[in-house]
Amino acid sequence: MYPTRASAGVHVELPRREPAVWGGDVPGPWSDAELEAYEQRGYATVEGLLSPAEVAADLAELHRLRSEPMLADDERAIRERDSDQVRSVFEVHRISDRLRALAHDPRLVDRARQILGTDVYIHQSRVNYKPGYGGNGFYWHSDFETWHSEDGMPAMRALSVSIALTDNHATNGPLMIMPGSHHGFVPCPGQTPDDHHRVSLRAQQVGTPGPALVRRLADRHGIDAITGPAGSATFFDSNCMHGSGDNITPYDRANVFIVYNSVKNTLVAPYGAPKPRPAHIASRDFTPVP
């Protein structure tokens, strides 16, 4: 349904074939109005989801992981393209007991289940560090385009949660989302190279839309900068067009990302890559979160 990564082929936006909110009888904390807003905009932010004490403990854990000796040569630790600084650490719910507890927290999981309409499993977890004076950004992209092409995710029945462990200001490289962009699928040109993840997690090239299309999407949907205090959590659809800028301010930005996928949307063979990405990036353990 979503052809992409072809050297010649579809280069126009395709209609989405499934809802963002799946409904059903799964209870949860979202109100009907909140679910409707999520369906329309593709994201929702919950301020104060974590207490100040939880934020402090989780942030300390992020700092510990960043300097953890066992991760020095581990492929789960991704470094900046122009320095040796750690940019991201993947599979943190398996590396850290504290972040595993966060990924299993009912305040996150119940909201994900309610949106996706089923039990969920953890497709991916990571921490993104964006230190002051040089944390690099992430170019515009749809996660689903990558997860579909390189991981074999069949449908748009997944979501991410970005948990802010530092204050996210308009100036320190916050997450930016084009609200409503999740209603259309944007194919991307270029065939996927072997082991593309070794390059793309530092600076993505294949799997991103061209500048003219980004401009059309931004003109149509606008751009929302997701700001707020530490402890906030933003839930956003797998197909939202999003990105973030560099952080040249003195103020660090650090977020934990947990990706929940429906147990009815488990991975198959990649649709646009020679082989699946490693399990620490795209889990093939489909055990539901209890």
Coordinates of C-alpha atoms in Angstrom, one line a residue:
M1 CA 0.0 0.0 0.0
Y2 CA 2.9 2.3 0.6
P3 CA 5.5 2.0 -2.2
T4 CA 8.7 4.0 -1.5
R5 CA 12.5 3.7 -1.9
A6 CA 12.3 3.2 -5.6
S7 CA 14.9 4.8 -7.9
A8 CA 12.0 5.6 -10.3
G9 CA 8.3 5.3 -9.2
V10 CA 5.9 7.1 -7.0
H11 CA 6.9 10.6 -6.0
V12 CA 3.6 12.0 -4.9
E13 CA 1.8 11.9 -1.5
L14 CA -0.4 8.8 -1.1
P15 CA -3.5 8.6 1.0
R16 CA -3.3 7.0 4.4
R17 CA -5.3 3.7 4.6
E18 CA -5.9 3.4 8.3
P19 CA -6.9 5.6 11.2
A20 CA -4.6 7.2 13.7
V21 CA -6.9 6.3 16.6
W22 CA -8.1 2.7 16.3
G23 CA -10.8 2.8 18.9
G24 CA -12.3 -0.4 20.2
D25 CA -13.1 -1.3 23.8
V26 CA -9.6 -0.6 25.2
P27 CA -10.0 1.8 28.2
G28 CA -7.5 4.5 29.0
P29 CA -7.1 8.0 30.3
W30 CA -7.7 9.9 27.1
S31 CA -11.1 11.6 26.8
D32 CA -13.1 11.4 23.6
A33 CA -12.1 15.0 22.8
E34 CA -8.4 14.3 23.3
L35 CA -8.6 11.2 21.0
E36 CA -10.4 13.3 18.3
A37 CA -7.7 16.0 18.5
Y38 CA -5.0 13.3 18.2
E39 CA -6.7 11.8 15.2
Q40 CA -6.8 15.2 13.5
R41 CA -3.4 16.6 14.5
G42 CA -1.4 13.4 14.9
Y43 CA 0.0 14.2 18.3
A44 CA -0.8 15.1 21.9
T45 CA 1.3 16.4 24.8
V46 CA 0.7 15.6 28.5
E47 CA 2.5 18.0 30.8
G48 CA 3.6 16.9 34.2
L49 CA 3.4 13.2 33.4
L50 CA 6.6 12.6 35.5
S51 CA 7.2 14.2 38.8
P52 CA 10.3 16.4 39.4
A53 CA 11.9 13.5 41.4
E54 CA 11.3 11.0 38.6
V55 CA 12.7 13.5 36.1
A56 CA 15.9 14.0 38.2
A57 CA 16.4 10.2 38.6
D58 CA 15.8 9.4 34.9
L59 CA 18.1 12.3 33.8
A60 CA 20.8 10.9 36.1
E61 CA 20.4 7.6 34.4
L62 CA 20.8 9.1 31.0
H63 CA 24.0 10.8 32.1
R64 CA 25.2 7.4 33.5
L65 CA 24.5 5.6 30.2
R66 CA 26.3 8.3 28.2
S67 CA 29.5 7.6 30.0
E68 CA 29.0 3.8 30.6
P69 CA 32.2 2.0 29.7
M70 CA 30.5 -1.1 28.3
L71 CA 28.8 1.1 25.7
A72 CA 32.1 2.6 24.4
D73 CA 32.3 0.2 21.5
D74 CA 28.7 -1.0 21.5
E75 CA 26.7 -0.4 18.3
R76 CA 23.7 0.7 20.4
A77 CA 25.6 3.9 21.1
I78 CA 25.4 6.3 18.1
R79 CA 27.9 9.1 17.9
E80 CA 27.6 12.5 16.3
R81 CA 28.8 12.7 12.7
D82 CA 31.3 15.4 13.4
S83 CA 32.5 14.5 16.9
D84 CA 32.9 11.6 19.3
Q85 CA 29.9 12.7 21.4
V86 CA 27.1 10.2 22.0
R87 CA 24.1 11.2 20.0
S88 CA 21.7 8.4 20.9
V89 CA 21.6 5.1 22.8
F90 CA 19.2 2.4 21.6
E91 CA 17.5 -0.4 23.4
V92 CA 17.6 1.5 26.7
H93 CA 14.7 -0.5 28.1
R94 CA 17.0 -3.6 28.0
I95 CA 20.1 -1.8 29.2
S96 CA 18.7 0.1 32.1
D97 CA 16.3 -1.2 34.8
R98 CA 15.1 2.3 35.5
L99 CA 14.3 3.0 31.8
R100 CA 12.7 -0.4 31.5
A101 CA 10.3 0.6 34.3
L102 CA 9.6 3.8 32.4
A103 CA 8.8 2.0 29.2
H104 CA 6.4 -0.3 31.1
D105 CA 4.8 2.6 33.1
P106 CA 1.0 2.5 32.8
R107 CA 0.9 6.2 32.3
L108 CA 2.5 5.6 28.9
V109 CA 1.3 2.1 28.1
D110 CA -2.4 2.7 28.8
R111 CA -2.4 5.7 26.6
A112 CA -0.7 3.8 23.8
R113 CA -3.1 0.9 24.1
Q114 CA -6.1 3.2 24.0
I115 CA -4.9 4.9 20.8
L116 CA -3.8 1.7 19.0
G117 CA -6.8 -0.4 20.2
T118 CA -4.8 -3.4 21.2
D119 CA -2.0 -4.6 23.5
V120 CA 1.4 -3.2 22.5
Y121 CA 5.0 -4.2 22.4
I122 CA 8.1 -2.1 22.4
H123 CA 9.4 -1.7 18.8
Q124 CA 12.2 0.6 19.8
S125 CA 13.6 2.6 22.7
R126 CA 16.3 5.2 22.7
V127 CA 17.6 8.3 24.4
N128 CA 18.5 11.3 22.3
Y129 CA 21.1 13.7 23.7
K130 CA 21.3 17.2 22.3
P131 CA 23.8 19.1 24.4
G132 CA 24.2 22.8 24.3
Y133 CA 26.7 24.4 22.0
G134 CA 26.6 21.7 19.3
G135 CA 23.9 19.0 19.5
N136 CA 23.0 18.2 15.9
G137 CA 19.4 18.1 14.7
F138 CA 17.4 15.4 12.8
Y139 CA 16.2 16.2 9.3
W140 CA 12.5 16.0 8.3
H141 CA 11.2 12.5 8.0
S142 CA 8.3 10.1 8.8
D143 CA 9.3 7.3 11.1
F144 CA 6.8 4.9 9.4
E145 CA 8.5 5.4 6.0
T146 CA 11.7 4.0 7.6
W147 CA 10.0 1.4 9.7
H148 CA 8.0 0.2 6.7
S149 CA 11.0 0.1 4.3
E150 CA 13.8 -1.1 6.5
D151 CA 12.0 -3.0 9.3
G152 CA 8.9 -4.5 7.6
M153 CA 6.2 -2.7 9.7
P154 CA 3.0 -3.4 7.6
A155 CA 0.7 -0.6 8.7
M156 CA 0.6 2.8 10.5
R157 CA -0.5 1.2 13.8
A158 CA 2.4 2.5 16.0
L159 CA 3.3 5.6 17.9
S160 CA 6.2 7.2 19.7
V161 CA 6.3 8.9 23.1
S162 CA 8.9 11.6 23.6
I163 CA 9.5 12.1 27.3
A164 CA 11.3 15.4 28.1
L165 CA 13.9 15.1 30.8
T166 CA 15.1 18.7 30.3
D167 CA 13.0 21.8 29.6
N168 CA 12.3 21.9 25.8
H169 CA 12.5 25.5 24.7
A170 CA 11.7 26.9 21.2
T171 CA 15.4 27.6 20.9
N172 CA 17.3 24.5 22.0
G173 CA 16.3 22.2 19.2
P174 CA 12.9 20.9 20.2
L175 CA 10.9 18.3 18.4
M176 CA 9.0 19.9 15.5
I177 CA 5.9 18.3 14.0
M178 CA 3.7 19.2 11.0
P179 CA 0.3 18.7 12.5
G180 CA -2.0 16.7 10.2
S181 CA 0.8 15.5 8.0
H182 CA 0.2 11.9 9.2
H183 CA -2.9 11.7 7.0
G184 CA -0.7 11.2 3.9
F185 CA 2.2 9.0 3.1
V186 CA 5.2 10.6 1.5
P187 CA 7.3 8.2 -0.6
C188 CA 11.1 8.9 -0.6
P189 CA 13.5 8.4 -3.5
G190 CA 16.6 6.3 -3.5
Q191 CA 17.1 2.6 -2.9
T192 CA 18.2 1.6 0.5
P193 CA 21.9 0.7 0.7
D194 CA 23.2 -2.3 2.7
D195 CA 23.6 -1.6 6.4
H196 CA 22.0 1.8 5.9
H197 CA 21.4 2.2 9.6
R198 CA 25.1 2.7 10.2
V199 CA 24.9 6.0 8.3
S200 CA 21.3 7.1 8.7
L201 CA 21.3 7.1 12.5
R202 CA 24.1 9.8 12.4
A203 CA 22.8 11.7 9.4
Q204 CA 19.8 10.4 7.3
Q205 CA 20.0 10.8 3.6
V206 CA 17.9 8.0 2.0
G207 CA 14.4 8.0 3.5
T208 CA 13.8 11.8 3.6
P209 CA 11.6 13.9 1.4
G210 CA 13.1 16.5 -1.0
P211 CA 13.1 20.2 -0.1
A212 CA 10.2 21.2 -2.5
L213 CA 7.9 18.6 -0.9
V214 CA 8.9 19.6 2.6
R215 CA 8.0 23.2 1.7
R216 CA 4.6 22.1 0.3
L217 CA 3.9 20.1 3.4
A218 CA 4.9 23.0 5.7
D219 CA 2.8 25.4 3.7
R220 CA -0.2 23.1 4.0
H221 CA 0.1 21.9 7.6
G222 CA 2.3 24.5 9.4
I223 CA 5.0 23.5 11.9
D224 CA 4.5 23.1 15.7
A225 CA 7.5 23.3 18.0
I226 CA 6.9 20.9 20.9
T227 CA 8.0 22.9 23.9
G228 CA 7.3 22.4 27.6
P229 CA 8.9 21.7 31.0
A230 CA 10.8 18.6 31.9
G231 CA 8.4 15.7 32.7
S232 CA 6.2 16.3 29.7
A233 CA 5.4 13.5 27.3
T234 CA 4.4 13.9 23.7
F235 CA 2.6 11.0 21.9
F236 CA 2.8 11.2 18.1
D237 CA 1.7 9.0 15.3
S238 CA 4.3 6.9 13.4
N239 CA 3.6 8.8 10.2
C240 CA 3.9 12.4 11.4
M241 CA 6.4 14.5 9.4
H242 CA 8.8 15.7 12.1
G243 CA 12.4 16.7 12.8
S244 CA 14.5 19.0 15.0
G245 CA 17.1 21.7 14.6
D246 CA 20.6 22.0 16.0
N247 CA 21.1 23.2 19.6
I248 CA 23.5 26.1 19.7
T249 CA 22.1 27.4 23.0
P250 CA 23.8 26.8 26.4
Y251 CA 20.8 24.7 27.4
D252 CA 21.0 20.9 27.0
R253 CA 18.0 19.0 25.7
A254 CA 17.6 15.3 26.5
N255 CA 14.6 13.1 25.7
V256 CA 13.7 9.4 26.0
F257 CA 11.8 7.9 23.1
I258 CA 9.7 4.8 23.5
V259 CA 8.0 3.3 20.4
Y260 CA 4.9 1.2 20.9
N261 CA 3.6 -1.0 18.1
S262 CA 0.3 -3.0 18.0
V263 CA 0.6 -6.7 18.6
K264 CA -1.6 -6.9 15.4
N265 CA 1.1 -5.1 13.4
T266 CA 4.2 -7.2 13.9
L267 CA 7.1 -7.0 11.6
V268 CA 7.6 -9.0 8.4
A269 CA 10.3 -8.8 5.8
P270 CA 11.4 -5.3 4.9
Y271 CA 9.5 -3.7 2.1
G272 CA 12.3 -1.6 0.8
A273 CA 15.7 -2.8 2.1
P274 CA 18.0 -5.8 1.5
K275 CA 17.6 -7.1 5.0
P276 CA 16.1 -6.1 8.4
R277 CA 17.8 -3.7 10.7
P278 CA 19.3 -5.1 13.9
A279 CA 17.0 -6.1 16.7
H280 CA 18.3 -3.3 19.0
I281 CA 16.8 -0.8 16.5
A282 CA 13.7 -2.8 15.5
S283 CA 12.7 -5.5 17.9
R284 CA 11.3 -8.8 16.7
D285 CA 10.3 -9.8 20.2
F286 CA 6.6 -9.1 20.0
T287 CA 5.8 -10.0 23.6
P288 CA 3.1 -7.6 24.9
V289 CA 4.0 -5.1 27.6
P290 CA 2.3 -6.4 30.7

